[in-house]
XYZ file of C-alpha atoms in Angstrom:
426
model
C -56.658 -3.290 15.984
C -57.932 -1.021 13.242
C -58.316 -1.955 9.598
C -55.560 0.515 8.665
C -53.140 -1.107 11.102
C -53.924 -4.571 9.685
C -53.377 -3.327 6.130
C -50.038 -1.748 7.117
C -48.902 -4.988 8.782
C -49.891 -6.996 5.717
C -47.937 -4.631 3.457
C -44.902 -4.844 5.737
C -45.163 -8.629 5.755
C -45.379 -8.801 1.951
C -42.406 -6.480 1.555
C -40.419 -8.507 4.072
C -41.277 -11.723 2.220
C -40.349 -10.211 -1.159
C -36.962 -9.081 0.158
C -36.437 -11.979 2.582
C -32.987 -12.908 1.237
C -31.727 -9.346 1.418
C -33.136 -8.892 4.930
C -31.555 -12.153 6.100
C -28.239 -11.064 4.607
C -28.469 -7.666 6.328
C -29.377 -9.264 9.653
C -26.478 -11.699 9.352
C -24.057 -8.893 8.458
C -25.184 -6.763 11.397
C -24.890 -9.743 13.743
C -21.397 -10.598 12.516
C -20.168 -7.008 12.843
C -21.595 -6.746 16.348
C -20.085 -10.085 17.314
C -16.632 -9.245 15.985
C -16.732 -5.810 17.609
C -17.828 -7.284 20.939
C -15.078 -9.933 20.831
C -12.287 -7.482 19.952
C -13.316 -4.873 22.533
C -13.765 -7.568 25.173
C -10.201 -8.819 24.533
C -8.601 -5.374 24.285
C -10.670 -3.165 26.615
C -12.913 -5.560 28.570
C -15.948 -3.708 27.134
C -17.965 -5.983 24.846
C -21.032 -3.702 24.747
C -19.036 -0.799 23.306
C -17.572 -3.099 20.640
C -21.036 -4.401 19.728
C -22.328 -0.836 19.406
C -19.425 0.171 17.152
C -19.959 -2.983 15.088
C -23.650 -2.169 14.692
C -23.023 1.352 13.422
C -20.269 0.119 11.121
C -22.773 -2.312 9.584
C -25.388 0.427 9.257
C -22.987 2.855 7.568
C -21.659 0.142 5.279
C -25.201 -0.829 4.333
C -26.053 2.809 3.664
C -23.113 3.023 1.295
C -24.344 -0.023 -0.637
C -27.843 1.436 -0.878
C -26.532 4.779 -2.140
C -24.326 3.029 -4.650
C -27.228 0.879 -5.887
C -29.332 4.033 -6.344
C -26.520 5.716 -8.249
C -26.390 8.458 -5.662
C -23.734 11.122 -5.929
C -22.510 10.520 -2.400
C -22.089 6.749 -2.729
C -18.285 7.068 -2.600
C -18.180 9.278 0.462
C -16.625 6.432 2.462
C -13.889 5.974 -0.142
C -13.104 9.695 0.042
C -13.016 9.489 3.827
C -10.637 6.541 3.632
C -8.345 8.437 1.275
C -8.228 11.406 3.624
C -7.518 9.207 6.633
C -4.910 7.118 4.810
C -3.026 10.059 3.267
C -0.655 10.540 6.246
C 0.230 6.841 6.128
C 0.777 6.988 2.369
C 3.129 9.890 3.064
C 4.956 7.893 5.756
C 5.327 4.978 3.358
C 6.874 7.313 0.758
C 9.121 8.808 3.426
C 10.356 5.349 4.400
C 11.190 4.556 0.769
C 13.059 7.854 0.383
C 15.074 7.452 3.578
C 16.082 3.893 2.731
C 18.223 5.250 -0.143
C 18.019 9.050 -0.397
C 20.866 9.056 -2.943
C 18.693 7.294 -5.543
C 17.265 10.669 -6.573
C 20.756 11.859 -7.503
C 21.494 8.783 -9.606
C 18.768 8.923 -12.224
C 21.353 9.563 -14.920
C 24.562 7.743 -15.729
C 27.192 7.812 -12.984
C 30.835 7.686 -14.023
C 33.086 4.833 -12.946
C 35.266 7.000 -10.706
C 32.236 8.488 -8.957
C 30.722 5.045 -8.422
C 33.915 3.756 -6.850
C 34.138 6.741 -4.512
C 30.471 6.716 -3.516
C 29.908 2.981 -3.005
C 32.500 2.759 -0.216
C 30.432 5.180 1.870
C 26.978 3.820 1.214
C 26.981 0.697 3.375
C 27.663 2.412 6.753
C 25.155 5.132 5.840
C 22.533 2.447 5.073
C 23.096 0.916 8.516
C 22.615 4.291 10.224
C 19.451 4.999 8.236
C 18.128 1.510 8.982
C 18.397 2.205 12.714
C 16.994 5.744 12.491
C 13.821 4.826 10.554
C 12.889 1.841 12.748
C 9.904 3.726 14.304
C 8.753 4.590 10.791
C 8.853 0.930 9.760
C 6.824 0.046 12.849
C 4.056 2.580 12.132
C 3.777 1.534 8.481
C 3.806 -2.157 9.398
C 0.968 -1.762 11.909
C -1.158 0.327 9.564
C -0.816 -1.781 6.418
C -0.575 -5.270 7.979
C -3.213 -4.885 10.675
C -5.669 -2.218 9.568
C -5.579 -2.181 5.760
C -4.993 -5.892 5.216
C -7.197 -6.920 8.142
C -10.176 -4.730 7.213
C -10.071 -5.568 3.499
C -9.823 -9.295 4.224
C -12.541 -9.327 6.859
C -14.791 -7.440 4.446
C -14.301 -10.145 1.797
C -14.793 -12.951 4.319
C -17.948 -11.418 5.788
C -19.318 -10.839 2.298
C -18.716 -14.526 1.575
C -21.057 -15.346 4.451
C -23.723 -12.978 3.139
C -23.296 -13.626 -0.585
C -21.680 -17.062 -1.023
C -19.814 -17.525 -4.299
C -20.174 -21.310 -4.349
C -23.328 -23.331 -5.048
C -22.007 -25.889 -2.559
C -22.220 -23.292 0.206
C -25.661 -21.815 -0.439
C -25.433 -19.671 -3.552
C -28.686 -19.194 -5.492
C -31.130 -20.984 -3.169
C -32.583 -19.548 0.021
C -32.933 -22.905 1.788
C -29.327 -23.836 1.049
C -28.258 -20.327 2.090
C -29.815 -20.897 5.526
C -28.546 -24.489 5.810
C -24.910 -23.633 5.046
C -24.885 -20.388 6.988
C -23.241 -21.877 10.136
C -20.550 -23.519 7.987
C -19.762 -20.265 6.194
C -19.746 -18.334 9.455
C -17.215 -20.694 11.041
C -15.111 -21.169 7.914
C -14.678 -17.555 6.814
C -14.935 -14.721 9.378
C -14.092 -16.931 12.384
C -11.406 -19.397 11.198
C -10.019 -17.501 8.193
C -10.451 -14.203 10.032
C -8.329 -15.590 12.876
C -5.598 -16.543 10.390
C -5.752 -13.035 8.912
C -5.179 -11.474 12.337
C -2.317 -13.892 13.057
C -0.701 -13.127 9.693
C -1.018 -9.395 10.151
C 0.405 -9.479 13.675
C 3.315 -11.791 12.841
C 4.299 -9.834 9.761
C 4.065 -6.559 11.630
C 6.937 -7.789 13.796
C 8.897 -9.132 10.818
C 8.471 -5.908 8.812
C 10.115 -3.964 11.620
C 13.338 -5.886 10.984
C 13.056 -6.572 7.228
C 12.475 -3.258 5.417
C 9.159 -3.543 3.595
C 7.397 -0.985 1.401
C 3.802 -0.795 0.186
C 4.053 -0.905 -3.619
C 1.734 -1.246 -6.614
C 1.350 -3.660 -9.529
C -0.906 -2.686 -12.442
C -2.699 -5.448 -14.329
C -6.200 -6.616 -15.308
C -8.818 -8.182 -13.054
C -8.476 -11.661 -14.561
C -4.766 -11.743 -13.773
C -5.279 -10.130 -10.359
C -7.801 -12.765 -9.306
C -5.419 -15.516 -10.406
C -2.562 -13.910 -8.488
C -4.397 -13.085 -5.272
C -7.325 -15.529 -5.173
C -7.562 -18.221 -2.528
C -8.664 -21.043 -4.832
C -8.062 -23.706 -2.199
C -11.024 -22.300 -0.286
C -13.144 -22.763 -3.403
C -12.245 -26.436 -3.618
C -10.279 -25.978 -6.843
C -6.923 -27.628 -7.386
C -4.101 -25.118 -7.772
C -1.271 -25.212 -10.250
C 2.208 -24.205 -9.159
C 1.791 -20.902 -11.024
C -1.516 -20.013 -9.342
C -1.384 -17.364 -6.678
C 1.994 -16.052 -7.837
C 3.378 -13.081 -9.684
C 4.636 -14.883 -12.772
C 8.014 -13.597 -13.837
C 8.249 -11.078 -16.655
C 10.973 -11.972 -19.161
C 10.897 -8.730 -21.146
C 11.245 -5.983 -18.566
C 13.801 -3.199 -18.634
C 15.417 -4.135 -15.344
C 15.757 -7.920 -15.600
C 13.622 -11.030 -15.349
C 11.231 -10.914 -12.409
C 8.086 -9.396 -10.934
C 7.750 -5.651 -11.430
C 6.394 -3.084 -8.984
C 5.982 0.665 -8.893
C 6.436 3.057 -6.005
C 3.739 5.304 -7.528
C 0.057 4.570 -8.067
C 0.184 6.574 -11.293
C 2.820 4.233 -12.692
C 0.730 1.183 -11.802
C -2.309 2.806 -13.424
C -0.306 3.252 -16.627
C 0.341 -0.487 -16.775
C -3.250 -1.262 -15.803
C -4.607 0.756 -18.728
C -2.130 -0.668 -21.231
C -4.456 -2.418 -23.692
C -1.551 -4.265 -25.310
C -0.853 -6.157 -22.100
C -4.346 -6.723 -20.709
C -7.112 -9.237 -21.366
C -10.274 -7.611 -19.950
C -11.901 -4.234 -19.371
C -11.156 -4.033 -15.653
C -7.831 -2.272 -15.057
C -6.802 -2.942 -11.469
C -3.928 -2.300 -9.123
C -2.690 -4.933 -6.679
C -1.468 -3.184 -3.543
C 1.296 -5.249 -1.948
C 3.703 -5.237 0.922
C 7.040 -5.896 -0.780
C 10.147 -6.939 1.164
C 12.753 -5.502 -1.187
C 15.793 -7.056 0.465
C 19.199 -6.048 -0.866
C 18.635 -3.496 -3.653
C 20.742 -3.192 -6.798
C 20.830 0.414 -8.012
C 21.728 0.078 -11.686
C 23.341 3.502 -11.845
C 25.821 2.405 -9.183
C 26.320 -1.096 -10.565
C 29.297 -2.172 -12.717
C 29.195 -0.791 -16.253
C 28.492 -4.124 -17.915
C 25.431 -4.621 -15.660
C 24.134 -1.125 -16.369
C 24.635 -1.656 -20.102
C 22.509 -4.820 -20.050
C 19.407 -2.979 -18.857
C 16.771 -1.588 -21.186
C 14.870 -3.225 -24.046
C 18.029 -4.507 -25.745
C 19.768 -5.768 -22.622
C 20.674 -9.300 -21.608
C 18.556 -10.121 -18.585
C 20.366 -13.394 -17.915
C 23.518 -11.383 -17.181
C 21.661 -9.153 -14.729
C 19.976 -12.012 -12.900
C 23.186 -14.047 -12.646
C 25.006 -11.051 -11.161
C 22.131 -10.421 -8.729
C 22.068 -14.044 -7.590
C 25.823 -14.278 -7.058
C 25.903 -11.022 -5.056
C 22.770 -11.551 -2.976
C 20.597 -8.865 -4.568
C 16.845 -9.414 -4.320
C 15.561 -6.301 -6.127
C 16.714 -4.143 -9.005
C 15.969 -0.402 -8.897
C 15.750 1.447 -12.196
C 14.817 4.954 -13.285
C 12.884 4.510 -16.522
C 14.038 7.614 -18.358
C 11.621 6.971 -21.256
C 8.586 7.340 -19.002
C 10.094 9.161 -15.978
C 9.278 6.783 -13.138
C 10.994 4.379 -10.798
C 10.340 0.679 -11.229
C 11.454 -2.235 -9.102
C 12.172 -5.757 -10.317
C 12.074 -8.621 -7.823
C 14.671 -10.863 -9.473
C 13.425 -14.310 -10.322
C 15.943 -16.959 -11.261
C 14.147 -19.827 -9.494
C 10.524 -18.589 -9.584
C 10.928 -18.231 -5.849
C 10.583 -14.624 -4.810
C 7.365 -14.326 -6.784
C 5.739 -16.474 -4.154
C 4.955 -14.981 -0.761
C 6.527 -13.959 1.589
C 8.514 -11.358 -0.339
C 5.355 -10.174 -2.118
C 2.181 -10.041 -0.033
C -1.042 -8.616 -1.568
C -3.165 -6.637 0.892
C -6.001 -5.546 -1.433
C -6.933 -5.037 -5.091
C -8.162 -1.664 -6.371
C -10.397 -1.529 -9.455
C -9.840 1.656 -11.484
C -13.081 1.198 -13.445
C -15.331 1.142 -10.376
C -13.135 3.297 -8.167
C -13.528 0.769 -5.342
C -11.530 -1.944 -3.648
C -12.209 -5.073 -5.661
C -14.037 -7.880 -3.863
C -12.127 -11.159 -4.110
C -14.315 -14.228 -3.554
C -13.354 -15.948 -0.304
C -10.635 -13.386 0.332
C -6.975 -13.257 -0.555
C -4.716 -16.264 -0.319
C -2.973 -16.926 2.974
C 0.739 -16.196 2.529
C 2.060 -16.928 6.008
C 0.957 -20.560 5.898
C 2.351 -21.384 2.448
C 5.026 -23.836 1.387
C 7.571 -21.179 0.288
C 7.492 -19.630 3.751
C 7.962 -23.011 5.402
C 10.841 -23.747 3.000
C 12.543 -20.476 3.925
C 12.099 -21.211 7.630
C 13.773 -24.589 7.138
C 16.602 -23.296 4.934
C 17.408 -20.015 6.693
C 18.366 -19.992 10.371
C 18.072 -16.199 10.475
C 14.605 -16.158 8.953
C 13.357 -19.025 11.149
C 14.594 -17.178 14.236
C 12.755 -14.045 13.110
C 9.483 -15.913 12.505
C 9.690 -17.728 15.870
C 10.438 -14.445 17.639
C 7.455 -12.816 15.893
C 5.128 -15.603 17.075
C 6.423 -15.307 20.634
C 5.847 -11.533 20.658
C 2.334 -11.916 19.236
C 1.411 -14.623 21.775
C 2.821 -12.504 24.603
C 0.829 -9.491 23.428
C -2.440 -11.453 23.137
C -2.247 -13.053 26.569
C -0.421 -10.438 28.589
C 1.223 -7.552 26.756
C -1.819 -5.551 25.720
C -3.156 -5.507 29.295
C 0.261 -4.416 30.560
C 0.392 -1.621 27.972
C -3.172 -0.498 28.709
C -2.525 -0.515 32.472
C 0.622 1.537 32.015
C -1.146 3.938 29.654
C -4.141 4.592 31.908
C -1.925 4.752 34.998
C 0.149 7.442 33.334
C -2.885 9.532 32.452
């Protein structure tokens, strides 16, 4: 071996030693991506090698993005732009689903007379039933995309990052030896165990969303509040208060007391940048799947309910009417700012818990990226409010049980049946 070769090897060794933590993290990330890809493609297509190859290139491209971002390169956000292009058709389908649920909302932005309300309301219920049946395929496509792909990918990203860059000193943060020692624990705890729960949640709620109309909506706030709302503090070993992990009810909104959501990202951004409301310099948007339930259109509501909306209204009157008539959400055209806003009524601090409101990722307007949440988002399927609803509601418990049966059937038999039928046809 020549002197030049020895010098090159020594330089490589010194560089590797200097960046040993980063190299270990990269190696672990590549291994995890290849392992997950191999497992998924082995289950779905009986081709583990193809899945491992796809996982490898995903890790390489993701790592390239991080390097470009660290260098301040102009093309660091190319993957975000690609995601926006790919997701645009699904954003459009989500908007289409919202429009078709109540197409008459766009003709009721202004005040509707009593006689018109009486004439119109008698016809709305049968029309809603027809529209519910017609847009079932649309609900299915949106449910699969947002519950499986968007929620699954964003959560697995956070969980994998927790393996590479632990956020807790008790799991290897800040010390290379501890990082190595706790690596198996983190690997099992986050991408394997928690990742399995993420896939179960996404699959179960895909089935439920087909039957319970659910829309992807936006909530503008600051990062401090978003982390409190979405963070999975139980995985950090912290005790949780009853208000942690919830959308705390607003008592001063235009449309009643409850949790507020927007159907437009621009509306959520307006709230996120509202310095009067916020506590830090990170305006964010929590993207949620919201099961709106029975919707109260204020323009078609009784006059005394309509008159109690706005800044000078009596929200107790609105919420009492909503509770007694089974309304879950209030729909209001804010004529001062020209946008729709939706209030999930909260008279028992109940609907602000999951399952009605399920965060799928947090977007940071300052960075222009999906916000990393340490240890991922909180698990909403396995929470006490969901269990309470299963116990109290026969209809809801039947729906959840049916969803589990369909998911189990698909995992053990259905996907192979579908693939066999598909390839036989072609």
